[in-house]
Short mmCIF file of N, CA, C and O in Angstrom, two decimals:
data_model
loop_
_atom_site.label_atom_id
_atom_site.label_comp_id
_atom_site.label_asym_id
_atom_site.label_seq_id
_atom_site.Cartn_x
_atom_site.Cartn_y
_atom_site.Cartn_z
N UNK D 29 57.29 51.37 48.70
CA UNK D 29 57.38 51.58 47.28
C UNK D 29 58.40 50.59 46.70
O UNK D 29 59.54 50.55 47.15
N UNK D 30 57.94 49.69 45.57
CA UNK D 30 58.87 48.90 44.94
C UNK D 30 59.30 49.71 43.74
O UNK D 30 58.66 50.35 42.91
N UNK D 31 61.13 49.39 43.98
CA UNK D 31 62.29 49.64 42.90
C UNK D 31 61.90 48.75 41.54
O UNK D 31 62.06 47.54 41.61
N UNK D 32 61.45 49.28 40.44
CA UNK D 32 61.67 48.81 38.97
C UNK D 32 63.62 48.66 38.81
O UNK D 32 64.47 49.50 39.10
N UNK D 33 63.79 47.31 38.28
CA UNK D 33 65.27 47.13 37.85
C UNK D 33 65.84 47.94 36.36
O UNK D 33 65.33 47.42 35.37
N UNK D 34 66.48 48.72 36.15
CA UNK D 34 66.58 49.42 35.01
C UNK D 34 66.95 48.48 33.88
O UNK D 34 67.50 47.38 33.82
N UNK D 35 66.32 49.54 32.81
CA UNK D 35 66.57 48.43 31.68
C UNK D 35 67.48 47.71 31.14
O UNK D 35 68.59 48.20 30.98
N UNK D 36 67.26 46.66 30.84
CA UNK D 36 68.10 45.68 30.36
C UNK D 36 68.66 46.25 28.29
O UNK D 36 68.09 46.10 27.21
N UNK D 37 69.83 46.80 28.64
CA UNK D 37 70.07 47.44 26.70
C UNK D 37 69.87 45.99 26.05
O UNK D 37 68.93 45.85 25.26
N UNK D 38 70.40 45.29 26.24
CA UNK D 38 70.25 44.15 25.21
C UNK D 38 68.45 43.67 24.88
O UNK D 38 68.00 43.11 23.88
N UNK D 39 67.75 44.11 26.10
CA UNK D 39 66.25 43.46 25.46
C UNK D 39 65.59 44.41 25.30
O UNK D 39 64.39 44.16 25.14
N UNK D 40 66.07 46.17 25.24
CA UNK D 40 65.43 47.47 25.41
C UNK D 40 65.32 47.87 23.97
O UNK D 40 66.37 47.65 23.38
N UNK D 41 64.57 48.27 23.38
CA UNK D 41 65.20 48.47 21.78
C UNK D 41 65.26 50.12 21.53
O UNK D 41 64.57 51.04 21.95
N UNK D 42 66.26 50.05 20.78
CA UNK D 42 66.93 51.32 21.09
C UNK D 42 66.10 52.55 20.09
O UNK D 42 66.24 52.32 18.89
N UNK D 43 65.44 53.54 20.33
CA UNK D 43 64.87 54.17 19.88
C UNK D 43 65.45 54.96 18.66
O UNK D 43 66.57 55.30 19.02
N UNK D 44 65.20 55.46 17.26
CA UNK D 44 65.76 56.49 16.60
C UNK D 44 65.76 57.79 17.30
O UNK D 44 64.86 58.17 18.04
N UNK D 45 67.22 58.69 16.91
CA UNK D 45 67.07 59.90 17.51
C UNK D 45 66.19 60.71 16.68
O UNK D 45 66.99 61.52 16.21
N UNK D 46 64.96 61.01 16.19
CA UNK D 46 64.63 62.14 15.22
C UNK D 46 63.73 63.01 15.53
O UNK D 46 63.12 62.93 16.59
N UNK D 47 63.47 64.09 14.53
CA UNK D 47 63.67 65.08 14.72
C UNK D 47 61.79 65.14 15.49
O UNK D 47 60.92 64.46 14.94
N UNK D 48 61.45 65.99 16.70
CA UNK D 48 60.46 66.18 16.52
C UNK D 48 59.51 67.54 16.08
O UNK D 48 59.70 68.52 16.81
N UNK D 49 58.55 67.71 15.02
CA UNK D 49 58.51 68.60 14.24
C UNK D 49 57.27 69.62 14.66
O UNK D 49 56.42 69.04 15.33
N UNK D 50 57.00 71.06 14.38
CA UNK D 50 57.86 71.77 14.17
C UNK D 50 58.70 72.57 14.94
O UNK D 50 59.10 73.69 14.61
N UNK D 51 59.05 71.76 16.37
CA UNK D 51 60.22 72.33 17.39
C UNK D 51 61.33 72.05 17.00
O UNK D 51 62.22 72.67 17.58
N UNK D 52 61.69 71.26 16.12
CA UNK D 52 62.67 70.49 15.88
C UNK D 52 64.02 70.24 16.66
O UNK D 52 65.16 70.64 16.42
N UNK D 53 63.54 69.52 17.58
CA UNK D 53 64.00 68.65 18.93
C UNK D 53 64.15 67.15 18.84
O UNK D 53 63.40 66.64 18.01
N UNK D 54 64.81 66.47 19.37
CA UNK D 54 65.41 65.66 19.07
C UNK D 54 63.71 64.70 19.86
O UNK D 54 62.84 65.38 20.42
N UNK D 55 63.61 63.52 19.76
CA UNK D 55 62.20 62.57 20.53
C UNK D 55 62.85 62.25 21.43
O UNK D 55 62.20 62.20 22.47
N UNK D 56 64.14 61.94 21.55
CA UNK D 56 64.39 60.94 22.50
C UNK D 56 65.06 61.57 24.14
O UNK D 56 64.88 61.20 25.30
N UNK D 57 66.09 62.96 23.35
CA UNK D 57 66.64 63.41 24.34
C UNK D 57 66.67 64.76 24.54
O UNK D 57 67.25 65.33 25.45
N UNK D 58 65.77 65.45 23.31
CA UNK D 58 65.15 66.79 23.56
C UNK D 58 66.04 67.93 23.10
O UNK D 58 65.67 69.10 23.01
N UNK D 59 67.27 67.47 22.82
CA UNK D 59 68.56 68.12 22.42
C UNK D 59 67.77 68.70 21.04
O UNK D 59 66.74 68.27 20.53
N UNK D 60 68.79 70.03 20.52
CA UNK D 60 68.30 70.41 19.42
C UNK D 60 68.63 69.28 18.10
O UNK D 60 69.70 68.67 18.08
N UNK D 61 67.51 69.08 16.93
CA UNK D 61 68.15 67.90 16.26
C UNK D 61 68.73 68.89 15.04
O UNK D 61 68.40 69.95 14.51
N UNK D 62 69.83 67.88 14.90
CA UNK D 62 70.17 66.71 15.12
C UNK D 62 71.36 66.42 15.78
O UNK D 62 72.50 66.75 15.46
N UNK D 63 70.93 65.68 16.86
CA UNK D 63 71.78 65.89 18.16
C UNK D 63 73.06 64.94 17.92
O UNK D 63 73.18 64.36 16.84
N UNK D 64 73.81 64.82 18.74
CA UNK D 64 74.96 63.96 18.92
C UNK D 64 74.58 62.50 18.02
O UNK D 64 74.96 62.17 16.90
N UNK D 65 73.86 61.93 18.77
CA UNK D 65 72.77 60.23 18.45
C UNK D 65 72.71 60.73 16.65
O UNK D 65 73.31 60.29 15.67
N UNK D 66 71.99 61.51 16.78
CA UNK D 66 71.96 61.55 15.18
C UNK D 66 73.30 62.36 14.33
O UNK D 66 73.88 62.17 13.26
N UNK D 67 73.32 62.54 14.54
CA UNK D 67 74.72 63.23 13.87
C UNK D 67 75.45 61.80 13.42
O UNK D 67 75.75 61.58 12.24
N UNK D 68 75.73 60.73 14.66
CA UNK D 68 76.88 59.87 14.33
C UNK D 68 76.02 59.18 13.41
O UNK D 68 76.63 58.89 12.38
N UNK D 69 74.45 58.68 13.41
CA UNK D 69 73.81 58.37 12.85
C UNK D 69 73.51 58.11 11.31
O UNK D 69 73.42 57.19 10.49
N UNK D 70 73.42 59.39 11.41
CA UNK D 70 73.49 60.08 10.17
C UNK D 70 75.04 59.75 9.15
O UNK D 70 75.06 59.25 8.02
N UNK D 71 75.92 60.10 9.77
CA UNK D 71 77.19 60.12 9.18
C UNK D 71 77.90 58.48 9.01
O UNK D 71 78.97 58.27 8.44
N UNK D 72 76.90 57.23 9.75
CA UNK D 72 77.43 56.13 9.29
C UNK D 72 76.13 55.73 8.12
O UNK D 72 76.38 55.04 7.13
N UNK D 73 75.32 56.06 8.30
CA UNK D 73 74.12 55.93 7.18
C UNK D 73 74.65 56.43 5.89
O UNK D 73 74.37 55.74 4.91
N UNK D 74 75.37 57.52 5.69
CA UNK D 74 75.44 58.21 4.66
C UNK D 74 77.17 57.99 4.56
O UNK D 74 77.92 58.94 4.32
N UNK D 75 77.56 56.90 4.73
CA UNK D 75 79.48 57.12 4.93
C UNK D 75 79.85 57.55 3.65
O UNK D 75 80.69 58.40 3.33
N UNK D 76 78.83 56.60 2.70
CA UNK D 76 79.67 56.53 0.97
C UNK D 76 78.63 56.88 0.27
O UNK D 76 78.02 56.31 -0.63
N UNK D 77 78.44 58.19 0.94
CA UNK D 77 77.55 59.40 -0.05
C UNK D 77 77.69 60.49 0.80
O UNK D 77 76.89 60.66 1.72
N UNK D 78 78.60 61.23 0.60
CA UNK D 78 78.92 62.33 1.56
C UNK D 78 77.54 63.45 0.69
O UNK D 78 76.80 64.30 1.18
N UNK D 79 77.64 63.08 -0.39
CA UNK D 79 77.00 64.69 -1.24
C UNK D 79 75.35 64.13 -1.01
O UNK D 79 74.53 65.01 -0.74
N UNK D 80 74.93 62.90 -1.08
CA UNK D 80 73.79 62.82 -0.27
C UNK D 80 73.21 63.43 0.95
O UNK D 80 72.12 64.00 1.07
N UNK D 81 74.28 63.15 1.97
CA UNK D 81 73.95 63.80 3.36
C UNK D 81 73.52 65.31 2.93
O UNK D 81 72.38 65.76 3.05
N UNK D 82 74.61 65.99 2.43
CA UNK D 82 74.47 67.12 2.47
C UNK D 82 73.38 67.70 1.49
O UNK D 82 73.02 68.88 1.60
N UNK D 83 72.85 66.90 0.54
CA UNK D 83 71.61 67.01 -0.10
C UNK D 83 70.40 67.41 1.10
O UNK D 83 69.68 68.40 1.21
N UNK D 84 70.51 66.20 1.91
CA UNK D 84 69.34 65.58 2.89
C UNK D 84 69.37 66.77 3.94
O UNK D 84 68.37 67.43 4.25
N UNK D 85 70.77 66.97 4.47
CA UNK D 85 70.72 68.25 5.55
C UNK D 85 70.14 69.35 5.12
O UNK D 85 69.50 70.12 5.83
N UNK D 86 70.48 69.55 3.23
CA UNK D 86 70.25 71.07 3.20
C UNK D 86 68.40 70.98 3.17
O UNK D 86 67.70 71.89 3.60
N UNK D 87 67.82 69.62 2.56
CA UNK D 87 66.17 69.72 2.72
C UNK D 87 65.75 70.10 4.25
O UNK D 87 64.83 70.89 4.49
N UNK D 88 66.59 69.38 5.37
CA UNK D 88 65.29 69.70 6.57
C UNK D 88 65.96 70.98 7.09
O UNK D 88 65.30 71.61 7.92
N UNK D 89 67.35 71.55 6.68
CA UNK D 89 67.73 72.48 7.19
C UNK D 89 66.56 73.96 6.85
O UNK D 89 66.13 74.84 7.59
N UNK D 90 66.34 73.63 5.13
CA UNK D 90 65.16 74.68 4.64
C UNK D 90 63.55 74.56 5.44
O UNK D 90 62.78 75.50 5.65
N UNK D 91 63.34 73.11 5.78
CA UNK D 91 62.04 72.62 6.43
C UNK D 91 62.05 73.29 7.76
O UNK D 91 61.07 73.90 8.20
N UNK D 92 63.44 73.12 8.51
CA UNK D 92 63.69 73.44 10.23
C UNK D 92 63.16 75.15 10.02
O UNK D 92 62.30 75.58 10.79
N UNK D 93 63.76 76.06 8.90
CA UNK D 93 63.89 77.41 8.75
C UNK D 93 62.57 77.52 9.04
O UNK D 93 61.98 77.93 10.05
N UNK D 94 62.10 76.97 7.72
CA UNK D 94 60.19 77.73 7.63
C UNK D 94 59.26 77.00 8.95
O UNK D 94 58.15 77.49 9.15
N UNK D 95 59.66 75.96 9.76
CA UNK D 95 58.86 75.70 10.61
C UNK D 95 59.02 76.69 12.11
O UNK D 95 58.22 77.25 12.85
N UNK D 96 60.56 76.53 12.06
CA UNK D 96 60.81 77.85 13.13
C UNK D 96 60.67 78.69 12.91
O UNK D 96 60.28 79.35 13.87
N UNK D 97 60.83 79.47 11.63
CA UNK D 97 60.35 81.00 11.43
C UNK D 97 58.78 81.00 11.44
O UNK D 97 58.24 82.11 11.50
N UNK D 98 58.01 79.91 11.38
CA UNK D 98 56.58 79.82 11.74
C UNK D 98 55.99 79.92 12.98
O UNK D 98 54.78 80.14 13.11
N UNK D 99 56.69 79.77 13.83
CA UNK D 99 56.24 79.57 15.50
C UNK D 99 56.62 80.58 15.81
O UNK D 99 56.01 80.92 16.82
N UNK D 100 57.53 81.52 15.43
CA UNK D 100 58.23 82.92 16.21
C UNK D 100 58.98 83.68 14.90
O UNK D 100 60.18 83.70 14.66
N UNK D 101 57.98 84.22 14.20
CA UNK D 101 58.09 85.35 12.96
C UNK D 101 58.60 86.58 13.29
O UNK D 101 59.05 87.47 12.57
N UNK D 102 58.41 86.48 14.87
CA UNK D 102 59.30 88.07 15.41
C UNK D 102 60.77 88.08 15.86
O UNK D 102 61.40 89.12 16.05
N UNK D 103 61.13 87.13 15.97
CA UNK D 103 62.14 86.77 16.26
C UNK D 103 62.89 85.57 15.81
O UNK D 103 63.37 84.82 16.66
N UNK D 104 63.01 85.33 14.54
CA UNK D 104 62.82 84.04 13.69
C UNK D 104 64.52 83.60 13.73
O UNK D 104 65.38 84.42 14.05
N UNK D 105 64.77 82.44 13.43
CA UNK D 105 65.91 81.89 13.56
C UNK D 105 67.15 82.32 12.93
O UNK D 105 67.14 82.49 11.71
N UNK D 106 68.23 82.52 13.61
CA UNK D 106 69.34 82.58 13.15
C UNK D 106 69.66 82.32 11.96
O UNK D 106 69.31 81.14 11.95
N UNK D 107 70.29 82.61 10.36
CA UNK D 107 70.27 82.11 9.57
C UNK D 107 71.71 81.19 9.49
O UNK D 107 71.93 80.18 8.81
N UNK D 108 72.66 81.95 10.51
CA UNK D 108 73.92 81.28 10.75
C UNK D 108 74.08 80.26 11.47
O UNK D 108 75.02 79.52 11.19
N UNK D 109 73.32 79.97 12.47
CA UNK D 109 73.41 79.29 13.84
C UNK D 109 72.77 78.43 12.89
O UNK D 109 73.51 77.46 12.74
N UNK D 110 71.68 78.30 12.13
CA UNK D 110 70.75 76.92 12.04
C UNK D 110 72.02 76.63 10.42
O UNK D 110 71.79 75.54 9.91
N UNK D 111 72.59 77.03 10.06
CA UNK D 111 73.74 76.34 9.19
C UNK D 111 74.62 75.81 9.77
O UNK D 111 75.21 74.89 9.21
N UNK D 112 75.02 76.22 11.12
CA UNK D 112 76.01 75.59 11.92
C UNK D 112 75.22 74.28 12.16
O UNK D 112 75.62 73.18 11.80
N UNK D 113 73.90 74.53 12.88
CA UNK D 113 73.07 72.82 13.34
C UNK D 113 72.93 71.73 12.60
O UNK D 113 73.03 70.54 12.88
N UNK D 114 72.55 72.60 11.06
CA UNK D 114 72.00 71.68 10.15
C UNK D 114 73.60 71.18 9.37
O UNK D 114 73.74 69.97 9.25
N UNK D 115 74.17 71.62 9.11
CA UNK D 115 74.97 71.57 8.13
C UNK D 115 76.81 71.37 8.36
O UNK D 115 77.59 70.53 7.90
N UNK D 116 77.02 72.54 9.26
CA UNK D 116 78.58 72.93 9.38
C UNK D 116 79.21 71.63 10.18
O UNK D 116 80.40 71.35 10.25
N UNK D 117 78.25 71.00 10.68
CA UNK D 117 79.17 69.69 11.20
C UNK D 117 79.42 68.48 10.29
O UNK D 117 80.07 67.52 10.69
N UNK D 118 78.96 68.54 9.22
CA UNK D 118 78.55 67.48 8.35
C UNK D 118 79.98 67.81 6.96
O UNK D 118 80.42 66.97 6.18
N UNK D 119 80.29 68.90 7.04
CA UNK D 119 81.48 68.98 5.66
C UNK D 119 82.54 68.59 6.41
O UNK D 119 82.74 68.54 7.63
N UNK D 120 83.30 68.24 5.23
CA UNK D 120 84.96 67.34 5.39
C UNK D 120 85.56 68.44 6.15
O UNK D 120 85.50 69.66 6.00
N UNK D 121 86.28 67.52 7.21
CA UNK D 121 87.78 68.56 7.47
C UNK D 121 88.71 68.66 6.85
O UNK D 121 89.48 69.52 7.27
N UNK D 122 89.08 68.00 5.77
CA UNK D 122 89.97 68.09 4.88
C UNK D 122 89.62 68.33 3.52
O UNK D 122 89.28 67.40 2.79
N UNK D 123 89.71 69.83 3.00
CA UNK D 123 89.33 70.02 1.33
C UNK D 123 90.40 69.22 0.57
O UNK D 123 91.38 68.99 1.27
N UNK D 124 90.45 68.80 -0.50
CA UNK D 124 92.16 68.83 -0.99
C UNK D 124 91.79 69.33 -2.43
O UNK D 124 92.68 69.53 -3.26
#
């Protein structure tokens, strides 16, 4: 059996982390999205529009709700936990 040499990052092109829908799982690394990759992602995309992001989180955070409460209506998602995923990492640590 011949060894494949692992990829080369510089000629590999680096995939977006997003979301895949309606599991809403990350494509690349299966993590719930929006995972680590996207999070930092996200937060240099949006540096100098904080109230954007949180525009944008609160749309797929409502999209993530109704697609997961669609697949499992008996047991439908956390309303706290998916504010923590979607959202609670994304506000300032510092109010002033």
């Amino acid at each position: 059996m011949r060894r494949t040499a692992p990829d080369n990052p510089a000629t590999t092109p680096c995939r977006p982390h997003l979301a895949l829908r309606p599991l809403w799982l990350c494509r690349v690394c299966a993590a719930p999205w929006p995972c680590s990759v996207a999070r930092l992602t996200l937060r240099r995309e949006y540096a100098h529009d904080r109230i954007g992001l949180s525009i944008y989180l609160c749309t797929v955070l409502h999209e993530a709700a109704a697609d997961l409460y669609r697949l499992n209506p008996h047991d439908g998602p956390d309303p706290a936990a998916l504010f923590t995923r979607f959202l609670g990492w994304a506000r300032p640590r510092h109010l002033y």
